[in-house]
Short mmCIF file of C-alpha atoms and ligand atoms in Angstrom, two decimals:
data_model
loop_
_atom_site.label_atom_id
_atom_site.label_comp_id
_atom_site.label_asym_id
_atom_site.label_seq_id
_atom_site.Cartn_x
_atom_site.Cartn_y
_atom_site.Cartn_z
CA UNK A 15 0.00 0.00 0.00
CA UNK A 16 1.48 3.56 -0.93
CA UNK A 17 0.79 6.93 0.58
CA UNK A 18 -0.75 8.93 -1.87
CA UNK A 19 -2.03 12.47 -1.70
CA UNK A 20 -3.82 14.69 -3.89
CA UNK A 21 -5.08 17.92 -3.25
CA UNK A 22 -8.49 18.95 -4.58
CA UNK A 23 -9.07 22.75 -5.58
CA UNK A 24 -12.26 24.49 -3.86
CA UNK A 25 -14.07 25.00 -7.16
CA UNK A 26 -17.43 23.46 -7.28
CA UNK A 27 -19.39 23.00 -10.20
CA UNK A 28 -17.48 19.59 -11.14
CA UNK A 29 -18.37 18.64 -15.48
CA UNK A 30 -17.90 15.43 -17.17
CA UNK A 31 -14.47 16.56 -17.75
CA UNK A 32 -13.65 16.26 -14.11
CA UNK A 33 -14.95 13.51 -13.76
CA UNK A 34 -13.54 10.99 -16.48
CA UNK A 35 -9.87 13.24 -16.25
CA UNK A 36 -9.42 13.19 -12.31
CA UNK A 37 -12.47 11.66 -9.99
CA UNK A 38 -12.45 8.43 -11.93
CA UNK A 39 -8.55 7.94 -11.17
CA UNK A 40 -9.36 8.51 -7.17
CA UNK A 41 -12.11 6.37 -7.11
CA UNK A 42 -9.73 3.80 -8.57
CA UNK A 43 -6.91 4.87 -6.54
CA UNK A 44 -8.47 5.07 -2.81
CA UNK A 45 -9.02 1.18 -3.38
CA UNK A 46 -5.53 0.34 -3.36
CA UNK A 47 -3.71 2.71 -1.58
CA UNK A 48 -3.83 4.72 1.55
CA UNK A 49 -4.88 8.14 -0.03
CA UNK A 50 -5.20 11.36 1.38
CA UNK A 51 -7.70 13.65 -0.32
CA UNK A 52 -8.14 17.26 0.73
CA UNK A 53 -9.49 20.40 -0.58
CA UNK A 54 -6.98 22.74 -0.68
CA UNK A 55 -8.86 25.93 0.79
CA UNK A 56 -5.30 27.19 2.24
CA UNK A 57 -4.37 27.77 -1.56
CA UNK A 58 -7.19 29.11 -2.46
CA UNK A 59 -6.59 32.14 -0.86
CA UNK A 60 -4.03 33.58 -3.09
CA UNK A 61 -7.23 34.98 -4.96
CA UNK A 62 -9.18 36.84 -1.91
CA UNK A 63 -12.21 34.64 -2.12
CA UNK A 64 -15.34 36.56 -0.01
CA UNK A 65 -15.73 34.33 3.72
CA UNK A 66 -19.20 33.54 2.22
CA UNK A 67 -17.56 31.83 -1.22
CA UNK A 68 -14.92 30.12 0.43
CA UNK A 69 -17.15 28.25 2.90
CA UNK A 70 -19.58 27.62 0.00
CA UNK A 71 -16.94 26.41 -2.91
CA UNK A 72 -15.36 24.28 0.34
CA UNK A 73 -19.00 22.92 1.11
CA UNK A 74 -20.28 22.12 -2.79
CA UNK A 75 -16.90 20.68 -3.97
CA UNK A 76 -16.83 18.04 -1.13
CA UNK A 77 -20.56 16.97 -1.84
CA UNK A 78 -19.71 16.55 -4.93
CA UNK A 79 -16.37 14.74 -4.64
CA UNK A 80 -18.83 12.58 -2.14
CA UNK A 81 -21.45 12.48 -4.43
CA UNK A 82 -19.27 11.10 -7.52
CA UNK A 83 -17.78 7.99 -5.11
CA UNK A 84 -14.76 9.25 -2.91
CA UNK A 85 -15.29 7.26 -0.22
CA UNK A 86 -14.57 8.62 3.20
CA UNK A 87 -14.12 5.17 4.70
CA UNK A 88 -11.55 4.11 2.08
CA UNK A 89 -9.51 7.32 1.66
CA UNK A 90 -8.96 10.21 4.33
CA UNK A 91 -10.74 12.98 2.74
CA UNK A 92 -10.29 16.51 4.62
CA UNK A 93 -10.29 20.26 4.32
CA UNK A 94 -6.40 21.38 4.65
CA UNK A 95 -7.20 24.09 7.34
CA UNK A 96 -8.36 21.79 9.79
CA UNK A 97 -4.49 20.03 9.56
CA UNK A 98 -2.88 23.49 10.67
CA UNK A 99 0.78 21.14 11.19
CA UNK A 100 0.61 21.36 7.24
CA UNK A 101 1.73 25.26 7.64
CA UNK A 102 4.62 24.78 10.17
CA UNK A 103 5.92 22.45 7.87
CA UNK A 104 5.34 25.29 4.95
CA UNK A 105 6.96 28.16 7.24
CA UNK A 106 10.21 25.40 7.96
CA UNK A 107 10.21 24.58 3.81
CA UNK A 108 10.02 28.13 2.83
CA UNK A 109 13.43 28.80 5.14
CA UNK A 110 15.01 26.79 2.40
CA UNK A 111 13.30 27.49 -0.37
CA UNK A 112 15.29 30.34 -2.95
CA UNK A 113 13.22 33.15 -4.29
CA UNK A 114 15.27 32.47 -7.65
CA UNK A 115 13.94 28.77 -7.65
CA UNK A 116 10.64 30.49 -6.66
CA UNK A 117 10.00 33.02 -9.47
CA UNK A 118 11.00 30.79 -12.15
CA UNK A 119 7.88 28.91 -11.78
CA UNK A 120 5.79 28.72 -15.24
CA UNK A 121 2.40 29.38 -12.80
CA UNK A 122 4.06 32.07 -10.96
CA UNK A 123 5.23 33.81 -13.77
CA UNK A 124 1.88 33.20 -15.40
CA UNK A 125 0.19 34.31 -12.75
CA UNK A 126 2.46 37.64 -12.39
CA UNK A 127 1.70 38.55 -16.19
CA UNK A 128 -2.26 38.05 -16.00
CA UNK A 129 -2.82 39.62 -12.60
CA UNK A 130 0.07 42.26 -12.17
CA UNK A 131 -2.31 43.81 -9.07
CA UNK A 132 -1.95 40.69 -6.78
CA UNK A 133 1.17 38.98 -7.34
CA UNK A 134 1.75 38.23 -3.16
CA UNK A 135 3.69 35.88 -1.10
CA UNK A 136 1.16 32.94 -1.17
CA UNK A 137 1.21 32.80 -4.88
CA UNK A 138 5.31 32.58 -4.87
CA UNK A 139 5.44 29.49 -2.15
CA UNK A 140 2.59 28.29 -4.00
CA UNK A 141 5.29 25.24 -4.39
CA UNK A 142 5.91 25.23 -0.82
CA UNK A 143 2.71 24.46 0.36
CA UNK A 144 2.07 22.10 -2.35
CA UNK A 145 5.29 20.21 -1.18
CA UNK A 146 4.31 20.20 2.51
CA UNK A 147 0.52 19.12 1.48
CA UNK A 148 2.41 15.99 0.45
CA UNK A 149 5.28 15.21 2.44
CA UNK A 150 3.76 15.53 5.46
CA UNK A 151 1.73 12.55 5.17
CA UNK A 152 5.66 10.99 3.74
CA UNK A 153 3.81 10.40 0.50
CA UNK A 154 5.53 8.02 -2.37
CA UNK A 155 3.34 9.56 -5.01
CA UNK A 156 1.03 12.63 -6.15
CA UNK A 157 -1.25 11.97 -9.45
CA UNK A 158 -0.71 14.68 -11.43
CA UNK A 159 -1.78 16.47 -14.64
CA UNK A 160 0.73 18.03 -17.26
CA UNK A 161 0.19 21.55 -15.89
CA UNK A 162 1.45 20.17 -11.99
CA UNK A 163 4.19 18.46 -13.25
CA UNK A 164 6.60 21.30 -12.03
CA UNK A 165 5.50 21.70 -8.90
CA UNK A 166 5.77 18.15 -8.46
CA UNK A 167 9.16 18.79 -8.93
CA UNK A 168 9.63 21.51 -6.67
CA UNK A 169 8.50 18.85 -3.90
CA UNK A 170 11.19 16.87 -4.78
CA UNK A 171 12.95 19.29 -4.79
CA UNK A 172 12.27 20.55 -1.36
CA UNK A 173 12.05 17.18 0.64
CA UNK A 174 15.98 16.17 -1.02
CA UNK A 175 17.03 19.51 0.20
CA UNK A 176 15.53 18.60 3.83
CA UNK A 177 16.95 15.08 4.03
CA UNK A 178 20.38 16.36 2.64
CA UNK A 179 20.77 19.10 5.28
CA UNK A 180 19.83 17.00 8.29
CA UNK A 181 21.89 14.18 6.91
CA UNK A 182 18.90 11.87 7.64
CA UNK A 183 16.64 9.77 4.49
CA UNK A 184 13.27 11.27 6.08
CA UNK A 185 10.90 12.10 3.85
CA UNK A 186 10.67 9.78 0.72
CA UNK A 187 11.04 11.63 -2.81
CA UNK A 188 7.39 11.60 -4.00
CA UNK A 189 6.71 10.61 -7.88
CA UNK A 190 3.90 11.02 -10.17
CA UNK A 191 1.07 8.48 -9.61
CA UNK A 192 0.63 6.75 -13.03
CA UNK A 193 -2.79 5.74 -14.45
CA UNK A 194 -2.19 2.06 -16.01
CA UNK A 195 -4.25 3.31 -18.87
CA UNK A 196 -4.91 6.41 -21.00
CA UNK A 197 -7.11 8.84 -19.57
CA UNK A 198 -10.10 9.54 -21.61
CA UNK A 199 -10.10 13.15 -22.70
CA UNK A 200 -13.42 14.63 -22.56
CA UNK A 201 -14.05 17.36 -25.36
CA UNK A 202 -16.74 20.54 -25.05
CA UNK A 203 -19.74 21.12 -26.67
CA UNK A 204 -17.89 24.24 -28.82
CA UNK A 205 -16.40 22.41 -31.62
CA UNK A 206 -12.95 22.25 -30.06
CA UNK A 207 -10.25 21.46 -27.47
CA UNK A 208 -11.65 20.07 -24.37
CA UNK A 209 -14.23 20.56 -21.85
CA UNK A 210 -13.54 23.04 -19.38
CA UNK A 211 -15.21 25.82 -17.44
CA UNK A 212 -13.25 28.83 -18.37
CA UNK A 213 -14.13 28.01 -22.23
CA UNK A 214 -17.12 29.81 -21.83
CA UNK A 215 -20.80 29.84 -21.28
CA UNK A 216 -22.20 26.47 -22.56
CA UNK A 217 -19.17 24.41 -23.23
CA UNK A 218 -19.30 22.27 -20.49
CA UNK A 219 -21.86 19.81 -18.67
CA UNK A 220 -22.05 20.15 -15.21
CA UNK A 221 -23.09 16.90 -12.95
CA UNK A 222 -25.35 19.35 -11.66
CA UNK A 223 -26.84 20.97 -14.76
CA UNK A 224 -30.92 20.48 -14.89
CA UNK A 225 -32.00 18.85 -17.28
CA UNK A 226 -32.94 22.18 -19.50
CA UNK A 227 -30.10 23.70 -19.13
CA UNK A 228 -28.23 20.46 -20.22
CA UNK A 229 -30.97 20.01 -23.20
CA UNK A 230 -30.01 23.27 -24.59
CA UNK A 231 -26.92 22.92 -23.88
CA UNK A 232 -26.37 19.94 -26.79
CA UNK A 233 -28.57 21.17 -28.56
CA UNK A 234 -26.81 24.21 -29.01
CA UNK A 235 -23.47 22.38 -29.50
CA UNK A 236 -21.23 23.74 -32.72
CA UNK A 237 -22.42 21.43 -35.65
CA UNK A 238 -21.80 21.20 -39.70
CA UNK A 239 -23.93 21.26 -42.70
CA UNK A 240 -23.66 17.59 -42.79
CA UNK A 241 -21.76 14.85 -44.38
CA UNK A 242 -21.31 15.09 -48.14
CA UNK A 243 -19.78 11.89 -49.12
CA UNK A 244 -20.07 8.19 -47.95
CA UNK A 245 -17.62 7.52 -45.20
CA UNK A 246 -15.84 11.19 -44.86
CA UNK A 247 -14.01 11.57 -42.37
CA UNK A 248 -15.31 13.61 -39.36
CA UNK A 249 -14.57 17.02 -39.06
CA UNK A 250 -13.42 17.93 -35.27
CA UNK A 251 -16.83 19.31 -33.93
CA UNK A 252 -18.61 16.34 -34.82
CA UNK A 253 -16.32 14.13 -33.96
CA UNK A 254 -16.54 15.78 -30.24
CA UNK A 255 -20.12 14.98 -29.90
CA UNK A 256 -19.32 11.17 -31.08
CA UNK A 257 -17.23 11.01 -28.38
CA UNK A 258 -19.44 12.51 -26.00
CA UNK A 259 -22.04 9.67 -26.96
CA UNK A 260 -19.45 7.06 -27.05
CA UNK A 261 -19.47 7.74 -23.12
CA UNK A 262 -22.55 8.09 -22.28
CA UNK A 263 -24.50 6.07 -24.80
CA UNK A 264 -24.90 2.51 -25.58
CA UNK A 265 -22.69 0.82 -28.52
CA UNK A 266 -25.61 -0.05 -30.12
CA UNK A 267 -26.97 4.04 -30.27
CA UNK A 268 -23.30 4.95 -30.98
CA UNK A 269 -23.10 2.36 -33.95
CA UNK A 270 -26.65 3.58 -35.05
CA UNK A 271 -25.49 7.21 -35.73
CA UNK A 272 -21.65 6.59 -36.88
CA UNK A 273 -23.42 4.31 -40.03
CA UNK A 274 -26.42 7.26 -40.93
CA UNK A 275 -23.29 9.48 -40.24
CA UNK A 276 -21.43 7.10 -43.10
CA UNK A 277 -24.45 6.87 -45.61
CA UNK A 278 -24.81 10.87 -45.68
CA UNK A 279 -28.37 10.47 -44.10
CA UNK A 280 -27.84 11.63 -40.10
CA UNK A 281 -29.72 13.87 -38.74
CA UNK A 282 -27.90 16.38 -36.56
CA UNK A 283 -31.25 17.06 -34.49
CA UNK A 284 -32.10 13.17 -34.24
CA UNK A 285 -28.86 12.70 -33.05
CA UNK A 286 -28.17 15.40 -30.19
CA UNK A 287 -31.81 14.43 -29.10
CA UNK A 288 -30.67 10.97 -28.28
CA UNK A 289 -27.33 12.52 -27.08
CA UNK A 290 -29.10 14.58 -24.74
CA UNK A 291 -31.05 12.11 -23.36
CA UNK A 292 -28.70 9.83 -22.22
CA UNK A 293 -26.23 12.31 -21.40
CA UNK A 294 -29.08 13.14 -19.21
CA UNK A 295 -29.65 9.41 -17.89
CA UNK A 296 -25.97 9.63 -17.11
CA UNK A 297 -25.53 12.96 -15.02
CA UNK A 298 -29.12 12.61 -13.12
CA UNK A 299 -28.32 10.25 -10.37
CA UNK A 300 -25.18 12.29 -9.58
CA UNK A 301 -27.20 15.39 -9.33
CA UNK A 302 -29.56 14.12 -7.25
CA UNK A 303 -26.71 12.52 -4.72
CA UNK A 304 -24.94 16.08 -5.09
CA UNK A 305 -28.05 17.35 -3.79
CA UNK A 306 -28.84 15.50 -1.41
CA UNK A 307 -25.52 15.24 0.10
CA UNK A 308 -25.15 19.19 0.00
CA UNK A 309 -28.30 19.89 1.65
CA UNK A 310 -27.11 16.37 4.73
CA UNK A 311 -24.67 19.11 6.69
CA UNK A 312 -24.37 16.97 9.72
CA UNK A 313 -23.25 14.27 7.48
CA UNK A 314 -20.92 16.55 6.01
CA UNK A 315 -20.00 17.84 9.24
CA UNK A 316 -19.10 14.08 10.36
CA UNK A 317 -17.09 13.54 7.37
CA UNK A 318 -15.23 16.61 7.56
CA UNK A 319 -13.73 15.69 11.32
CA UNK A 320 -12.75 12.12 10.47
CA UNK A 321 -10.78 12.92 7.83
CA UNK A 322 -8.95 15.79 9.92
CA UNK A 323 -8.92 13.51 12.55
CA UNK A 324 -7.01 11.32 10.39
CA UNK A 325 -5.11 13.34 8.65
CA UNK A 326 -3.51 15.30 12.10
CA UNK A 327 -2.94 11.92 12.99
CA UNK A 328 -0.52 11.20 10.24
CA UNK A 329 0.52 15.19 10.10
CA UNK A 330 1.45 15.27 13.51
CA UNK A 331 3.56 12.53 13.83
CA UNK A 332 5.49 14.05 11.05
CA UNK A 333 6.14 17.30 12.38
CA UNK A 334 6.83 16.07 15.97
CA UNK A 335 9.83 13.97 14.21
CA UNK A 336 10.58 17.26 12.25
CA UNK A 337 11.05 18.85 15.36
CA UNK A 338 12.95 16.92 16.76
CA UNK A 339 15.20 16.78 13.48
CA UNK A 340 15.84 20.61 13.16
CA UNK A 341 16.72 21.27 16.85
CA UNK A 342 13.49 21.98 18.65
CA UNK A 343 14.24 20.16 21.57
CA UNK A 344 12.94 19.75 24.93
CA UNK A 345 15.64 20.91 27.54
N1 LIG B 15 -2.27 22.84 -7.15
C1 LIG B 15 -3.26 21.81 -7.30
C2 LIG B 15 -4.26 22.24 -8.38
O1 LIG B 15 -4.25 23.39 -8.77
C3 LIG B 15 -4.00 21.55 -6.01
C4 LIG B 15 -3.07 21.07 -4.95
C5 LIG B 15 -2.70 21.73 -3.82
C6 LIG B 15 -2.38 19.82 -4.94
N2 LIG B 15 -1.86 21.00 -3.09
C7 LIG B 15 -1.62 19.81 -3.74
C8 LIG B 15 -2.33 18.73 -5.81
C9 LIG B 15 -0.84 18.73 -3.41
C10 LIG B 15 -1.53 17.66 -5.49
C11 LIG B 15 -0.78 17.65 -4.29
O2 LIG B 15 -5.04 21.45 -8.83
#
């Protein structure tokens, strides 16, 4: 069994994207391995959320995290501000951490160009947290997507520094978690790229989207004028919404449309109808369990203090050995 640790950004609104990139991989993960799961709400603050969004992003992203099949009583899911030994080990990683090494982050520096008015200290040791999120529960590995893949290696970065100035192998050098297959890359509704929320208005389908909104929604998605000869291939947009039916659809339906698609004789509104309704089938028992675990707060409550229960557990015993490392010593 390896540690593994993952932190979850307090966003809510979680679309099929989400959930075939990351969710699907922690379901899969949390049954064979001792993961850690929390929603990162310390980060979060780099961008001044209002108390009032913060406690409601916190609150909708872990019913739905919940809702989609984390399971509390396989993984140790918690919000990082109830583990408050995750910030002494940030303060005792940022004593070593360079403000050279720092800046030269791709995020930071991204982050410096497209918001010039708030470039502060929590967005520089952005890395530094990140790293203590992990090594304080002595991870092995942290799944990560292509744009994390630096401050992965800032962590190893930071625990090799640690173990080489105290002369001691503590922390292990966390890798990157790999999938055993490809992940299935879900694209939007807008003819291109994938599905994602800052694409704009309508691109993406929500787990929670009512069924109207999710109607329209695919029915609006970016079409052609149609096939003009047998067996063409398929331009990008259309090939999106196969996709999309290829997921949520039966082979059968999927086989169905590809050969009218073949023949020159589909039907762009026949064909979104059906896509829409089993998208529909598909997202509806989520929503409902995203509802009803949102509106279950003592349930949420409960599951909130076991997994900082659990976690402090781990995180403590980490930082009482750090202690003890760097010098902080009982006389
Ligand atoms: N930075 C991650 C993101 O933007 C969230 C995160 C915070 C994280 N701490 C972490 C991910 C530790 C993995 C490990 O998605």
């Amino acid at each position: 069994m390896e540690t593994v640790v993952s932190g979850i950004r307090p966003t809510g609104n979680l679309h099929l994207g989400n959930y075939f990139g990351a969710i699907k991989n922690f379901i899969r993960m949390q049954e064979e391995n001792n993961c850690y799961f929390f929603i990162a709400d310390y980060h979060s603050l780099t961008t001044h959320p209002t108390p009032e969004n913060l406690h409601g992003n916190v609150k909708q992203v872990l019913a739905e995290y919940l809702a989609t099949g984390l399971d509390p009583e396989k993984a140790t899911i918690y919000i990082q501000s109830d583990v408050p030994e995750v910030i002494e080990l940030y303060l005792l990683l940022n004593m070593n951490a360079y403000l050279g090494e720092l800046e030269r982050v791709t995020s930071f520096k991204e982050k410096v160009r497209k918001q010039p008015e708030n470039v502060n200290a929590g967005l520089l040791t952005y890395p530094t947290l990140m790293a203590a999120d992990v090594i304080i529960h002595k991870a092995a590995k942290v799944p990560v997507g292509k744009d994390q893949e630096q401050n992965l290696e800032m962590m190893r970065t930071f625990a090799r520094r640690f173990n080489r100035m105290y002369k001691e192998d503590y922390f292990p050098i966390p890798s990157a978690y790999n999938f055993g297959e490809a992940l299935v890359k879900i694209p939007g509704l807008d003819g291109s790229g994938k599905m994602g929320k800052s694409e704009g208005e309508g691109n993406a389908i929500f787990l929670n989207d009512e069924p109207k909104v999710l109607q329209k929604k695919i029915m609006r998605a970016v079409t052609d004028a149609g096939p003009t000869e047998m067996d063409q291939e398929k331009p990008e947009a259309i090939e999106n919404l196969f996709t999309l039916m290829k997921v949520v659809s039966t082979p059968d339906t999927l086989e169905h449309f590809d050969d009218l698609y073949n023949k020159c004789e589909i039907r762009y509104g026949d064909f979104k109808k059906q896509l829409a309704e089993d998208m529909l089938k598909f997202t509806t028992p989520f929503r409902e369990r995203i509802r009803d675990i949102y509106s279950n707060t003592d349930y949420l409550r409960k599951v909130a203090a076991q997994g900082a229960e659990k976690a402090r557990e781990s995180a403590s015993k980490t930082i009482k050995e750090v202690r003890e490392i760097i010098g902080f010593r009982q006389f």
